[in-house]
Amino acid sequence: DKMGKFLQADGGTIFLDEIATASQQLQVKLLRVLQDREFEPVGGTKTHKVDCRLVLATNENLEQMVAEGKFRQDLYYRINVISLTQPPLRERVGDIPLLAEHYLQHFIEQVGKQMEGIDDEAIQLMQRYSWPGNVRELVNVIERAVVLANSKRITVNDLPDSIHKQIDAGNVAAHFAGNNLKSALANPERQILIEALEAHGWNRQQTAKMLGVNRTTLYKKMKKFEITFEKCHN
């Protein structure tokens, strides 16, 4: 018989990530472990006593999930003894260089590749990104960069398109900074329209919203300046 995780952790600590995704069945088992310090292994009938500390993590709002009936209230109160909140990575931009360097060294050793570091421009670009996937996304970005890099340093060219597109969209939005299309006519209008479309992947609805015009106006402007995806990419 395989020894279950709780038996392996007897007398120690067990870490359960993404607890918000636990099924109702698993939630019941966890509650039993916390209340009675006992459980039955999957497929087993014998009850085992266990004494271990539980550390759980989630990026969901468990209190809200309880209110919506998606998470057991009794379990929530059992696990919510000491709560530590980790701010999202976008609010800890000062940590990005340290984390990036740490995982760079990790993947250099794992891949067996000779690299010297990360360019300052690449670090600055990462610090301007919002990181919706938090540290896990950063880890994936660094791993990808190590694998694909053609030089001994990671450059902005080694970062994924998702980062570049978000930064480009932010630059275009900042360009308008509360102004609408009419107030931007002092600039080359055709180029502004193309930059806005590129920043939003040629999504007309999102582009029009960012420019502060309706889609009909945007279509008319595109027709006036003969702007099409094909012409701009040939």
PDB file of C-alpha atoms in Angstrom:
ATOM      1  CA  ASP A   1       0.000   0.000   0.000  1.00  0.00           C
ATOM      2  CA  LYS A   2       1.172   3.501  -0.821  1.00  0.00           C
ATOM      3  CA  MET A   3       1.641   5.797   2.136  1.00  0.00           C
ATOM      4  CA  GLY A   4      -0.608   8.835   1.749  1.00  0.00           C
ATOM      5  CA  LYS A   5       0.638  12.393   1.993  1.00  0.00           C
ATOM      6  CA  PHE A   6      -0.881  12.936   5.416  1.00  0.00           C
ATOM      7  CA  LEU A   7       0.813   9.832   6.809  1.00  0.00           C
ATOM      8  CA  GLN A   8       4.109  11.002   5.329  1.00  0.00           C
ATOM      9  CA  ALA A   9       3.603  14.379   7.002  1.00  0.00           C
ATOM     10  CA  ASP A  10       2.732  12.892  10.404  1.00  0.00           C
ATOM     11  CA  GLY A  11       4.644  14.851  13.010  1.00  0.00           C
ATOM     12  CA  GLY A  12       5.599  17.513  10.476  1.00  0.00           C
ATOM     13  CA  THR A  13       4.068  20.015   8.069  1.00  0.00           C
ATOM     14  CA  ILE A  14       2.110  19.569   4.846  1.00  0.00           C
ATOM     15  CA  PHE A  15       1.676  22.366   2.299  1.00  0.00           C
ATOM     16  CA  LEU A  16      -1.466  22.435   0.161  1.00  0.00           C
ATOM     17  CA  ASP A  17      -1.474  24.933  -2.701  1.00  0.00           C
ATOM     18  CA  GLU A  18      -4.584  26.338  -4.429  1.00  0.00           C
ATOM     19  CA  ILE A  19      -6.884  25.211  -1.618  1.00  0.00           C
ATOM     20  CA  ALA A  20      -9.758  27.107  -3.254  1.00  0.00           C
ATOM     21  CA  THR A  21      -9.881  24.450  -5.982  1.00  0.00           C
ATOM     22  CA  ALA A  22     -10.383  21.589  -3.501  1.00  0.00           C
ATOM     23  CA  SER A  23     -13.460  19.480  -4.204  1.00  0.00           C
ATOM     24  CA  GLN A  24     -16.250  19.243  -1.639  1.00  0.00           C
ATOM     25  CA  GLN A  25     -15.107  15.690  -0.879  1.00  0.00           C
ATOM     26  CA  LEU A  26     -11.558  16.837  -0.171  1.00  0.00           C
ATOM     27  CA  GLN A  27     -12.837  19.725   1.934  1.00  0.00           C
ATOM     28  CA  VAL A  28     -14.721  17.252   4.127  1.00  0.00           C
ATOM     29  CA  LYS A  29     -11.563  15.154   4.557  1.00  0.00           C
ATOM     30  CA  LEU A  30      -9.489  18.201   5.464  1.00  0.00           C
ATOM     31  CA  LEU A  31     -12.070  19.259   8.016  1.00  0.00           C
ATOM     32  CA  ARG A  32     -11.937  15.820   9.592  1.00  0.00           C
ATOM     33  CA  VAL A  33      -8.137  15.958   9.796  1.00  0.00           C
ATOM     34  CA  LEU A  34      -8.304  19.362  11.465  1.00  0.00           C
ATOM     35  CA  GLN A  35     -11.105  18.511  13.871  1.00  0.00           C
ATOM     36  CA  ASP A  36     -10.476  14.875  14.747  1.00  0.00           C
ATOM     37  CA  ARG A  37      -6.848  14.461  13.576  1.00  0.00           C
ATOM     38  CA  GLU A  38      -7.774  11.340  11.642  1.00  0.00           C
ATOM     39  CA  PHE A  39      -8.518  10.302   8.066  1.00  0.00           C
ATOM     40  CA  GLU A  40      -9.079   7.354   5.765  1.00  0.00           C
ATOM     41  CA  PRO A  41      -6.752   6.990   2.741  1.00  0.00           C
ATOM     42  CA  VAL A  42      -8.296   6.952  -0.726  1.00  0.00           C
ATOM     43  CA  GLY A  43      -9.615   3.458  -1.402  1.00  0.00           C
ATOM     44  CA  GLY A  44      -8.988   2.393   2.188  1.00  0.00           C
ATOM     45  CA  THR A  45     -11.275   1.575   5.088  1.00  0.00           C
ATOM     46  CA  LYS A  46      -8.831   1.856   7.964  1.00  0.00           C
ATOM     47  CA  THR A  47      -8.833   5.084   9.957  1.00  0.00           C
ATOM     48  CA  HIS A  48      -5.418   6.581  10.687  1.00  0.00           C
ATOM     49  CA  LYS A  49      -4.522   9.058  13.392  1.00  0.00           C
ATOM     50  CA  VAL A  50      -2.300  11.887  12.225  1.00  0.00           C
ATOM     51  CA  ASP A  51      -0.678  14.898  13.842  1.00  0.00           C
ATOM     52  CA  CYS A  52       0.610  17.470  11.383  1.00  0.00           C
ATOM     53  CA  ARG A  53       0.596  21.189  10.733  1.00  0.00           C
ATOM     54  CA  LEU A  54      -1.251  22.426   7.640  1.00  0.00           C
ATOM     55  CA  VAL A  55      -0.074  25.389   5.581  1.00  0.00           C
ATOM     56  CA  LEU A  56      -2.452  26.348   2.796  1.00  0.00           C
ATOM     57  CA  ALA A  57      -2.231  28.860  -0.042  1.00  0.00           C
ATOM     58  CA  THR A  58      -4.669  30.396  -2.486  1.00  0.00           C
ATOM     59  CA  ASN A  59      -4.994  33.385  -4.774  1.00  0.00           C
ATOM     60  CA  GLU A  60      -8.780  33.427  -4.387  1.00  0.00           C
ATOM     61  CA  ASN A  61     -10.952  35.292  -1.884  1.00  0.00           C
ATOM     62  CA  LEU A  62     -12.079  32.408   0.332  1.00  0.00           C
ATOM     63  CA  GLU A  63     -14.436  34.609   2.341  1.00  0.00           C
ATOM     64  CA  GLN A  64     -16.258  35.523  -0.851  1.00  0.00           C
ATOM     65  CA  MET A  65     -16.322  31.877  -1.932  1.00  0.00           C
ATOM     66  CA  VAL A  66     -17.921  30.965   1.407  1.00  0.00           C
ATOM     67  CA  ALA A  67     -20.596  33.616   0.825  1.00  0.00           C
ATOM     68  CA  GLU A  68     -21.217  32.160  -2.650  1.00  0.00           C
ATOM     69  CA  GLY A  69     -21.455  28.612  -1.276  1.00  0.00           C
ATOM     70  CA  LYS A  70     -18.330  27.455  -3.124  1.00  0.00           C
ATOM     71  CA  PHE A  71     -16.234  26.769  -0.023  1.00  0.00           C
ATOM     72  CA  ARG A  72     -17.246  25.223   3.303  1.00  0.00           C
ATOM     73  CA  GLN A  73     -17.717  27.803   6.020  1.00  0.00           C
ATOM     74  CA  ASP A  74     -16.686  25.438   8.816  1.00  0.00           C
ATOM     75  CA  LEU A  75     -13.451  24.579   6.999  1.00  0.00           C
ATOM     76  CA  TYR A  76     -12.759  28.245   6.308  1.00  0.00           C
ATOM     77  CA  TYR A  77     -12.916  29.109  10.003  1.00  0.00           C
ATOM     78  CA  ARG A  78     -10.727  26.121  10.839  1.00  0.00           C
ATOM     79  CA  ILE A  79      -7.943  27.109   8.457  1.00  0.00           C
ATOM     80  CA  ASN A  80      -8.173  30.871   8.947  1.00  0.00           C
ATOM     81  CA  VAL A  81      -6.188  30.881  12.203  1.00  0.00           C
ATOM     82  CA  ILE A  82      -3.130  32.809  11.052  1.00  0.00           C
ATOM     83  CA  SER A  83      -3.475  34.557   7.702  1.00  0.00           C
ATOM     84  CA  LEU A  84      -0.570  36.023   5.738  1.00  0.00           C
ATOM     85  CA  THR A  85      -1.241  38.099   2.635  1.00  0.00           C
ATOM     86  CA  GLN A  86       1.356  38.271  -0.123  1.00  0.00           C
ATOM     87  CA  PRO A  87       0.900  41.358  -2.347  1.00  0.00           C
ATOM     88  CA  PRO A  88       0.776  40.635  -6.100  1.00  0.00           C
ATOM     89  CA  LEU A  89       4.036  40.916  -7.998  1.00  0.00           C
ATOM     90  CA  ARG A  90       2.907  44.105  -9.769  1.00  0.00           C
ATOM     91  CA  GLU A  91       2.931  45.807  -6.343  1.00  0.00           C
ATOM     92  CA  ARG A  92       6.439  44.520  -5.577  1.00  0.00           C
ATOM     93  CA  VAL A  93       8.392  45.720  -8.605  1.00  0.00           C
ATOM     94  CA  GLY A  94      11.501  46.033  -6.453  1.00  0.00           C
ATOM     95  CA  ASP A  95      11.467  42.249  -6.006  1.00  0.00           C
ATOM     96  CA  ILE A  96      11.476  41.541  -9.745  1.00  0.00           C
ATOM     97  CA  PRO A  97      15.262  41.899 -10.315  1.00  0.00           C
ATOM     98  CA  LEU A  98      16.012  39.614  -7.353  1.00  0.00           C
ATOM     99  CA  LEU A  99      13.449  36.998  -8.374  1.00  0.00           C
ATOM    100  CA  ALA A 100      14.496  37.125 -12.020  1.00  0.00           C
ATOM    101  CA  GLU A 101      18.159  36.630 -11.102  1.00  0.00           C
ATOM    102  CA  HIS A 102      17.311  33.788  -8.702  1.00  0.00           C
ATOM    103  CA  TYR A 103      15.329  31.845 -11.286  1.00  0.00           C
ATOM    104  CA  LEU A 104      17.862  32.668 -13.984  1.00  0.00           C
ATOM    105  CA  GLN A 105      20.549  30.880 -11.969  1.00  0.00           C
ATOM    106  CA  HIS A 106      18.147  28.006 -11.277  1.00  0.00           C
ATOM    107  CA  PHE A 107      17.384  27.396 -14.950  1.00  0.00           C
ATOM    108  CA  ILE A 108      20.995  27.958 -16.035  1.00  0.00           C
ATOM    109  CA  GLU A 109      21.966  25.028 -13.822  1.00  0.00           C
ATOM    110  CA  GLN A 110      18.981  22.978 -14.933  1.00  0.00           C
ATOM    111  CA  VAL A 111      19.517  23.542 -18.656  1.00  0.00           C
ATOM    112  CA  GLY A 112      23.317  23.557 -18.452  1.00  0.00           C
ATOM    113  CA  LYS A 113      23.675  26.787 -20.387  1.00  0.00           C
ATOM    114  CA  GLN A 114      26.370  29.440 -19.971  1.00  0.00           C
ATOM    115  CA  MET A 115      24.755  32.831 -19.344  1.00  0.00           C
ATOM    116  CA  GLU A 116      25.894  36.000 -17.608  1.00  0.00           C
ATOM    117  CA  GLY A 117      22.714  37.782 -16.584  1.00  0.00           C
ATOM    118  CA  ILE A 118      19.777  39.935 -17.661  1.00  0.00           C
ATOM    119  CA  ASP A 119      20.056  43.272 -19.466  1.00  0.00           C
ATOM    120  CA  ASP A 120      18.842  46.342 -17.584  1.00  0.00           C
ATOM    121  CA  GLU A 121      16.356  47.110 -20.372  1.00  0.00           C
ATOM    122  CA  ALA A 122      14.792  43.670 -19.971  1.00  0.00           C
ATOM    123  CA  ILE A 123      14.508  44.171 -16.202  1.00  0.00           C
ATOM    124  CA  GLN A 124      12.909  47.588 -16.707  1.00  0.00           C
ATOM    125  CA  LEU A 125      10.411  46.123 -19.161  1.00  0.00           C
ATOM    126  CA  MET A 126       9.486  43.381 -16.704  1.00  0.00           C
ATOM    127  CA  GLN A 127       9.016  45.977 -13.968  1.00  0.00           C
ATOM    128  CA  ARG A 128       6.472  47.809 -16.135  1.00  0.00           C
ATOM    129  CA  TYR A 129       4.462  44.636 -16.810  1.00  0.00           C
ATOM    130  CA  SER A 130       1.408  43.838 -14.636  1.00  0.00           C
ATOM    131  CA  TRP A 131       2.154  40.094 -14.118  1.00  0.00           C
ATOM    132  CA  PRO A 132      -1.409  38.714 -13.975  1.00  0.00           C
ATOM    133  CA  GLY A 133       0.095  35.277 -13.302  1.00  0.00           C
ATOM    134  CA  ASN A 134       2.273  36.633 -10.476  1.00  0.00           C
ATOM    135  CA  VAL A 135       5.541  34.846  -9.601  1.00  0.00           C
ATOM    136  CA  ARG A 136       4.593  31.689 -11.511  1.00  0.00           C
ATOM    137  CA  GLU A 137       4.352  33.701 -14.705  1.00  0.00           C
ATOM    138  CA  LEU A 138       7.743  35.284 -13.994  1.00  0.00           C
ATOM    139  CA  VAL A 139       9.251  31.821 -13.500  1.00  0.00           C
ATOM    140  CA  ASN A 140       7.856  30.692 -16.868  1.00  0.00           C
ATOM    141  CA  VAL A 141       9.143  33.843 -18.581  1.00  0.00           C
ATOM    142  CA  ILE A 142      12.675  33.337 -17.237  1.00  0.00           C
ATOM    143  CA  GLU A 143      12.687  29.631 -18.139  1.00  0.00           C
ATOM    144  CA  ARG A 144      11.536  30.446 -21.676  1.00  0.00           C
ATOM    145  CA  ALA A 145      14.171  33.167 -22.016  1.00  0.00           C
ATOM    146  CA  VAL A 146      16.978  30.862 -20.874  1.00  0.00           C
ATOM    147  CA  VAL A 147      15.947  28.205 -23.383  1.00  0.00           C
ATOM    148  CA  LEU A 148      15.524  30.593 -26.329  1.00  0.00           C
ATOM    149  CA  ALA A 149      18.283  33.159 -25.695  1.00  0.00           C
ATOM    150  CA  ASN A 150      20.941  33.301 -28.416  1.00  0.00           C
ATOM    151  CA  SER A 151      23.398  35.360 -26.397  1.00  0.00           C
ATOM    152  CA  LYS A 152      24.902  35.170 -22.933  1.00  0.00           C
ATOM    153  CA  ARG A 153      22.501  37.785 -21.607  1.00  0.00           C
ATOM    154  CA  ILE A 154      18.711  37.884 -21.632  1.00  0.00           C
ATOM    155  CA  THR A 155      17.506  40.880 -23.635  1.00  0.00           C
ATOM    156  CA  VAL A 156      14.096  42.422 -24.311  1.00  0.00           C
ATOM    157  CA  ASN A 157      13.963  40.307 -27.469  1.00  0.00           C
ATOM    158  CA  ASP A 158      13.905  37.162 -25.324  1.00  0.00           C
ATOM    159  CA  LEU A 159      10.755  38.256 -23.472  1.00  0.00           C
ATOM    160  CA  PRO A 160       7.364  36.995 -24.721  1.00  0.00           C
ATOM    161  CA  ASP A 161       5.016  39.032 -26.935  1.00  0.00           C
ATOM    162  CA  SER A 162       2.459  39.294 -24.116  1.00  0.00           C
ATOM    163  CA  ILE A 163       4.808  41.602 -22.198  1.00  0.00           C
ATOM    164  CA  HIS A 164       5.645  43.749 -25.223  1.00  0.00           C
ATOM    165  CA  LYS A 165       1.989  44.105 -26.260  1.00  0.00           C
ATOM    166  CA  GLN A 166       0.841  45.218 -22.813  1.00  0.00           C
ATOM    167  CA  ILE A 167       3.646  47.764 -22.541  1.00  0.00           C
ATOM    168  CA  ASP A 168       2.941  49.047 -26.067  1.00  0.00           C
ATOM    169  CA  ALA A 169      -0.758  49.405 -25.241  1.00  0.00           C
ATOM    170  CA  GLY A 170       0.151  51.326 -22.099  1.00  0.00           C
ATOM    171  CA  ASN A 171       2.426  53.635 -24.069  1.00  0.00           C
ATOM    172  CA  VAL A 172      -0.321  54.426 -26.562  1.00  0.00           C
ATOM    173  CA  ALA A 173      -2.847  55.003 -23.776  1.00  0.00           C
ATOM    174  CA  ALA A 174      -0.382  57.333 -22.033  1.00  0.00           C
ATOM    175  CA  HIS A 175       0.068  59.148 -25.324  1.00  0.00           C
ATOM    176  CA  PHE A 176      -3.585  60.188 -25.168  1.00  0.00           C
ATOM    177  CA  ALA A 177      -3.595  60.603 -21.345  1.00  0.00           C
ATOM    178  CA  GLY A 178      -7.211  61.563 -20.891  1.00  0.00           C
ATOM    179  CA  ASN A 179      -7.548  63.199 -24.299  1.00  0.00           C
ATOM    180  CA  ASN A 180      -9.729  61.988 -27.149  1.00  0.00           C
ATOM    181  CA  LEU A 181      -8.877  61.573 -30.806  1.00  0.00           C
ATOM    182  CA  LYS A 182      -9.723  65.186 -31.714  1.00  0.00           C
ATOM    183  CA  SER A 183      -7.223  66.585 -29.228  1.00  0.00           C
ATOM    184  CA  ALA A 184      -4.503  64.402 -30.721  1.00  0.00           C
ATOM    185  CA  LEU A 185      -4.824  65.776 -34.240  1.00  0.00           C
ATOM    186  CA  ALA A 186      -1.675  67.824 -33.757  1.00  0.00           C
ATOM    187  CA  ASN A 187       0.150  64.504 -34.182  1.00  0.00           C
ATOM    188  CA  PRO A 188       0.234  62.494 -37.408  1.00  0.00           C
ATOM    189  CA  GLU A 189      -3.263  61.031 -37.182  1.00  0.00           C
ATOM    190  CA  ARG A 190      -2.699  58.056 -39.438  1.00  0.00           C
ATOM    191  CA  GLN A 191       0.334  56.873 -37.488  1.00  0.00           C
ATOM    192  CA  ILE A 192      -1.511  57.288 -34.185  1.00  0.00           C
ATOM    193  CA  LEU A 193      -4.359  55.129 -35.459  1.00  0.00           C
ATOM    194  CA  ILE A 194      -1.960  52.434 -36.655  1.00  0.00           C
ATOM    195  CA  GLU A 195      -0.095  52.422 -33.329  1.00  0.00           C
ATOM    196  CA  ALA A 196      -3.370  52.118 -31.427  1.00  0.00           C
ATOM    197  CA  LEU A 197      -4.560  49.246 -33.617  1.00  0.00           C
ATOM    198  CA  GLU A 198      -1.225  47.441 -33.298  1.00  0.00           C
ATOM    199  CA  ALA A 199      -1.274  47.839 -29.522  1.00  0.00           C
ATOM    200  CA  HIS A 200      -4.681  46.160 -29.349  1.00  0.00           C
ATOM    201  CA  GLY A 201      -3.992  43.412 -31.863  1.00  0.00           C
ATOM    202  CA  TRP A 202      -6.195  45.133 -34.453  1.00  0.00           C
ATOM    203  CA  ASN A 203      -9.266  44.686 -32.252  1.00  0.00           C
ATOM    204  CA  ARG A 204     -11.445  47.581 -33.472  1.00  0.00           C
ATOM    205  CA  GLN A 205     -13.727  47.648 -30.441  1.00  0.00           C
ATOM    206  CA  GLN A 206     -10.875  47.866 -27.917  1.00  0.00           C
ATOM    207  CA  THR A 207      -9.013  50.394 -30.062  1.00  0.00           C
ATOM    208  CA  ALA A 208     -12.074  52.648 -30.377  1.00  0.00           C
ATOM    209  CA  LYS A 209     -12.667  52.472 -26.624  1.00  0.00           C
ATOM    210  CA  MET A 210      -9.092  53.458 -25.856  1.00  0.00           C
ATOM    211  CA  LEU A 211      -9.248  56.356 -28.354  1.00  0.00           C
ATOM    212  CA  GLY A 212     -12.534  57.600 -26.920  1.00  0.00           C
ATOM    213  CA  VAL A 213     -14.494  57.258 -30.169  1.00  0.00           C
ATOM    214  CA  ASN A 214     -17.163  54.854 -31.364  1.00  0.00           C
ATOM    215  CA  ARG A 215     -16.412  52.070 -33.822  1.00  0.00           C
ATOM    216  CA  THR A 216     -18.147  53.855 -36.706  1.00  0.00           C
ATOM    217  CA  THR A 217     -15.814  56.823 -36.335  1.00  0.00           C
ATOM    218  CA  LEU A 218     -12.816  54.507 -36.182  1.00  0.00           C
ATOM    219  CA  TYR A 219     -13.916  52.670 -39.354  1.00  0.00           C
ATOM    220  CA  LYS A 220     -14.349  55.997 -41.174  1.00  0.00           C
ATOM    221  CA  LYS A 221     -10.878  57.123 -40.117  1.00  0.00           C
ATOM    222  CA  MET A 222      -9.380  53.809 -41.229  1.00  0.00           C
ATOM    223  CA  LYS A 223     -11.100  54.138 -44.589  1.00  0.00           C
ATOM    224  CA  LYS A 224     -10.011  57.775 -44.938  1.00  0.00           C
ATOM    225  CA  PHE A 225      -6.360  56.915 -44.349  1.00  0.00           C
ATOM    226  CA  GLU A 226      -6.585  53.557 -46.165  1.00  0.00           C
ATOM    227  CA  ILE A 227      -5.517  51.659 -43.060  1.00  0.00           C
ATOM    228  CA  THR A 228      -5.777  47.872 -43.272  1.00  0.00           C
ATOM    229  CA  PHE A 229      -3.881  45.085 -41.567  1.00  0.00           C
ATOM    230  CA  GLU A 230      -2.625  43.826 -44.933  1.00  0.00           C
ATOM    231  CA  LYS A 231      -1.255  47.203 -46.051  1.00  0.00           C
ATOM    232  CA  CYS A 232       0.483  47.776 -42.733  1.00  0.00           C
ATOM    233  CA  HIS A 233       2.184  44.372 -42.754  1.00  0.00           C
ATOM    234  CA  ASN A 234       3.282  44.097 -46.376  1.00  0.00           C
TER     235      ASN A 234
END
